[in-house]
């Protein structure tokens, strides 16, 4: 059986997917990971997700706010910034164009013109 290539494919698009999880409003890490898993992208562990969120925050694409909880540990909530929305739109267009090119090549195979 061939090795599962999805983790390496996911690396290239995870930032974009995390940003897309925030288009409907703020969320926290566990909810983001759950949304990605429910979308069929597999389990994204905290050791992968939180560095992405930190990188997006440092880039000014998301803002974070820590909130204490009545019970249990507090949570860090993330939301898109205006720059984040703009970046998401541009990168979604670029990814879609790339995906179309890959799909086209996969459907035509290795045939030369």
PDB file of C-alpha atoms in Angstrom:
ATOM      1  CA  UNK A   1       0.000   0.000   0.000  1.00  0.00           C
ATOM      2  CA  UNK A   2       1.275   3.470  -0.891  1.00  0.00           C
ATOM      3  CA  UNK A   3       2.218   5.937   1.816  1.00  0.00           C
ATOM      4  CA  UNK A   4      -0.404   8.503   2.786  1.00  0.00           C
ATOM      5  CA  UNK A   5       0.699  11.732   1.054  1.00  0.00           C
ATOM      6  CA  UNK A   6      -2.038  13.900   2.572  1.00  0.00           C
ATOM      7  CA  UNK A   7       0.120  15.282   5.407  1.00  0.00           C
ATOM      8  CA  UNK A   8       2.679  16.637   2.936  1.00  0.00           C
ATOM      9  CA  UNK A   9      -0.063  18.060   0.696  1.00  0.00           C
ATOM     10  CA  UNK A  10      -1.712  19.668   3.713  1.00  0.00           C
ATOM     11  CA  UNK A  11       1.497  21.485   4.676  1.00  0.00           C
ATOM     12  CA  UNK A  12       1.270  23.697   1.627  1.00  0.00           C
ATOM     13  CA  UNK A  13      -2.309  24.762   2.226  1.00  0.00           C
ATOM     14  CA  UNK A  14      -2.827  24.578   6.008  1.00  0.00           C
ATOM     15  CA  UNK A  15      -2.425  28.325   6.581  1.00  0.00           C
ATOM     16  CA  UNK A  16      -5.130  28.983   4.000  1.00  0.00           C
ATOM     17  CA  UNK A  17      -7.441  26.368   5.505  1.00  0.00           C
ATOM     18  CA  UNK A  18      -7.017  27.800   9.006  1.00  0.00           C
ATOM     19  CA  UNK A  19      -7.851  31.286   7.721  1.00  0.00           C
ATOM     20  CA  UNK A  20     -10.919  29.877   5.976  1.00  0.00           C
ATOM     21  CA  UNK A  21     -12.133  28.457   9.303  1.00  0.00           C
ATOM     22  CA  UNK A  22     -12.329  32.019  10.611  1.00  0.00           C
ATOM     23  CA  UNK A  23     -14.448  33.539   7.837  1.00  0.00           C
ATOM     24  CA  UNK A  24     -17.690  33.134   9.795  1.00  0.00           C
ATOM     25  CA  UNK A  25     -16.276  34.637  12.975  1.00  0.00           C
ATOM     26  CA  UNK A  26     -13.882  33.915  15.778  1.00  0.00           C
ATOM     27  CA  UNK A  27     -12.892  30.461  16.912  1.00  0.00           C
ATOM     28  CA  UNK A  28     -10.340  28.699  19.093  1.00  0.00           C
ATOM     29  CA  UNK A  29      -7.812  25.985  18.309  1.00  0.00           C
ATOM     30  CA  UNK A  30      -9.864  22.921  19.170  1.00  0.00           C
ATOM     31  CA  UNK A  31     -12.834  24.152  17.106  1.00  0.00           C
ATOM     32  CA  UNK A  32     -10.558  24.872  14.142  1.00  0.00           C
ATOM     33  CA  UNK A  33      -8.971  21.409  14.337  1.00  0.00           C
ATOM     34  CA  UNK A  34     -12.427  19.835  14.609  1.00  0.00           C
ATOM     35  CA  UNK A  35     -13.705  21.756  11.558  1.00  0.00           C
ATOM     36  CA  UNK A  36     -10.714  20.629   9.504  1.00  0.00           C
ATOM     37  CA  UNK A  37     -11.196  17.014  10.581  1.00  0.00           C
ATOM     38  CA  UNK A  38     -14.914  17.164   9.744  1.00  0.00           C
ATOM     39  CA  UNK A  39     -13.987  18.483   6.298  1.00  0.00           C
ATOM     40  CA  UNK A  40     -12.074  15.247   5.708  1.00  0.00           C
ATOM     41  CA  UNK A  41      -8.584  16.659   6.176  1.00  0.00           C
ATOM     42  CA  UNK A  42      -7.605  14.371   9.024  1.00  0.00           C
ATOM     43  CA  UNK A  43      -6.641  15.128  12.583  1.00  0.00           C
ATOM     44  CA  UNK A  44      -4.517  18.259  12.924  1.00  0.00           C
ATOM     45  CA  UNK A  45      -2.576  18.043  16.160  1.00  0.00           C
ATOM     46  CA  UNK A  46      -1.888  21.006  18.400  1.00  0.00           C
ATOM     47  CA  UNK A  47       1.830  20.799  17.663  1.00  0.00           C
ATOM     48  CA  UNK A  48       0.979  21.557  14.034  1.00  0.00           C
ATOM     49  CA  UNK A  49      -1.990  23.907  14.459  1.00  0.00           C
ATOM     50  CA  UNK A  50      -0.748  26.314  17.128  1.00  0.00           C
ATOM     51  CA  UNK A  51       2.480  27.260  15.326  1.00  0.00           C
ATOM     52  CA  UNK A  52       0.321  28.051  12.265  1.00  0.00           C
ATOM     53  CA  UNK A  53      -1.974  30.247  14.365  1.00  0.00           C
ATOM     54  CA  UNK A  54       1.030  32.003  15.924  1.00  0.00           C
ATOM     55  CA  UNK A  55       2.576  32.591  12.496  1.00  0.00           C
ATOM     56  CA  UNK A  56      -0.708  33.998  11.160  1.00  0.00           C
ATOM     57  CA  UNK A  57      -0.963  36.293  14.195  1.00  0.00           C
ATOM     58  CA  UNK A  58       2.616  37.525  13.766  1.00  0.00           C
ATOM     59  CA  UNK A  59       1.852  38.246  10.110  1.00  0.00           C
ATOM     60  CA  UNK A  60      -1.153  40.371  11.125  1.00  0.00           C
ATOM     61  CA  UNK A  61      -3.636  38.055   9.403  1.00  0.00           C
ATOM     62  CA  UNK A  62      -5.424  37.075  12.621  1.00  0.00           C
ATOM     63  CA  UNK A  63      -5.880  38.661  16.025  1.00  0.00           C
ATOM     64  CA  UNK A  64      -6.035  36.634  19.199  1.00  0.00           C
ATOM     65  CA  UNK A  65      -7.655  37.262  22.552  1.00  0.00           C
ATOM     66  CA  UNK A  66      -7.339  35.123  25.668  1.00  0.00           C
ATOM     67  CA  UNK A  67     -10.534  34.605  27.633  1.00  0.00           C
ATOM     68  CA  UNK A  68     -10.778  33.025  31.045  1.00  0.00           C
ATOM     69  CA  UNK A  69     -13.407  30.332  31.458  1.00  0.00           C
ATOM     70  CA  UNK A  70     -15.767  29.858  34.376  1.00  0.00           C
ATOM     71  CA  UNK A  71     -14.706  26.226  34.513  1.00  0.00           C
ATOM     72  CA  UNK A  72     -11.601  24.696  33.080  1.00  0.00           C
ATOM     73  CA  UNK A  73      -8.755  26.427  31.302  1.00  0.00           C
ATOM     74  CA  UNK A  74      -9.180  29.670  29.386  1.00  0.00           C
ATOM     75  CA  UNK A  75      -9.043  29.762  25.606  1.00  0.00           C
ATOM     76  CA  UNK A  76      -7.365  31.879  23.001  1.00  0.00           C
ATOM     77  CA  UNK A  77      -9.909  33.024  20.413  1.00  0.00           C
ATOM     78  CA  UNK A  78      -8.738  33.948  16.912  1.00  0.00           C
ATOM     79  CA  UNK A  79     -10.401  36.168  14.320  1.00  0.00           C
ATOM     80  CA  UNK A  80      -9.451  37.404  10.864  1.00  0.00           C
ATOM     81  CA  UNK A  81      -8.139  40.917  10.444  1.00  0.00           C
ATOM     82  CA  UNK A  82      -8.929  43.041   7.385  1.00  0.00           C
ATOM     83  CA  UNK A  83      -5.516  42.090   6.025  1.00  0.00           C
ATOM     84  CA  UNK A  84      -6.359  38.455   6.731  1.00  0.00           C
ATOM     85  CA  UNK A  85      -9.561  38.676   4.680  1.00  0.00           C
ATOM     86  CA  UNK A  86      -7.666  40.238   1.767  1.00  0.00           C
ATOM     87  CA  UNK A  87      -4.904  37.632   2.002  1.00  0.00           C
ATOM     88  CA  UNK A  88      -7.428  34.785   2.158  1.00  0.00           C
ATOM     89  CA  UNK A  89      -9.188  36.017  -0.979  1.00  0.00           C
ATOM     90  CA  UNK A  90      -5.955  36.381  -2.955  1.00  0.00           C
ATOM     91  CA  UNK A  91      -4.497  33.080  -1.803  1.00  0.00           C
ATOM     92  CA  UNK A  92      -7.764  31.231  -2.446  1.00  0.00           C
ATOM     93  CA  UNK A  93      -7.677  32.449  -6.046  1.00  0.00           C
ATOM     94  CA  UNK A  94      -4.030  31.392  -6.411  1.00  0.00           C
ATOM     95  CA  UNK A  95      -4.702  27.965  -4.850  1.00  0.00           C
ATOM     96  CA  UNK A  96      -7.744  27.411  -7.076  1.00  0.00           C
ATOM     97  CA  UNK A  97      -5.695  28.209 -10.178  1.00  0.00           C
ATOM     98  CA  UNK A  98      -2.937  25.837  -9.036  1.00  0.00           C
ATOM     99  CA  UNK A  99      -5.481  23.110  -8.246  1.00  0.00           C
ATOM    100  CA  UNK A 100      -6.987  23.444 -11.723  1.00  0.00           C
ATOM    101  CA  UNK A 101      -3.546  23.091 -13.298  1.00  0.00           C
ATOM    102  CA  UNK A 102      -2.795  19.961 -11.263  1.00  0.00           C
ATOM    103  CA  UNK A 103      -6.198  18.495 -12.025  1.00  0.00           C
ATOM    104  CA  UNK A 104      -5.799  19.207 -15.739  1.00  0.00           C
ATOM    105  CA  UNK A 105      -2.399  17.516 -15.827  1.00  0.00           C
ATOM    106  CA  UNK A 106      -3.676  14.502 -13.882  1.00  0.00           C
ATOM    107  CA  UNK A 107      -6.565  14.090 -16.339  1.00  0.00           C
ATOM    108  CA  UNK A 108      -4.397  14.411 -19.448  1.00  0.00           C
ATOM    109  CA  UNK A 109      -1.642  12.215 -18.026  1.00  0.00           C
ATOM    110  CA  UNK A 110       1.821  12.135 -19.511  1.00  0.00           C
ATOM    111  CA  UNK A 111       0.752  12.406 -23.145  1.00  0.00           C
ATOM    112  CA  UNK A 112       2.822  14.805 -25.211  1.00  0.00           C
ATOM    113  CA  UNK A 113       1.212  17.097 -27.753  1.00  0.00           C
TER     114      UNK A 113
END
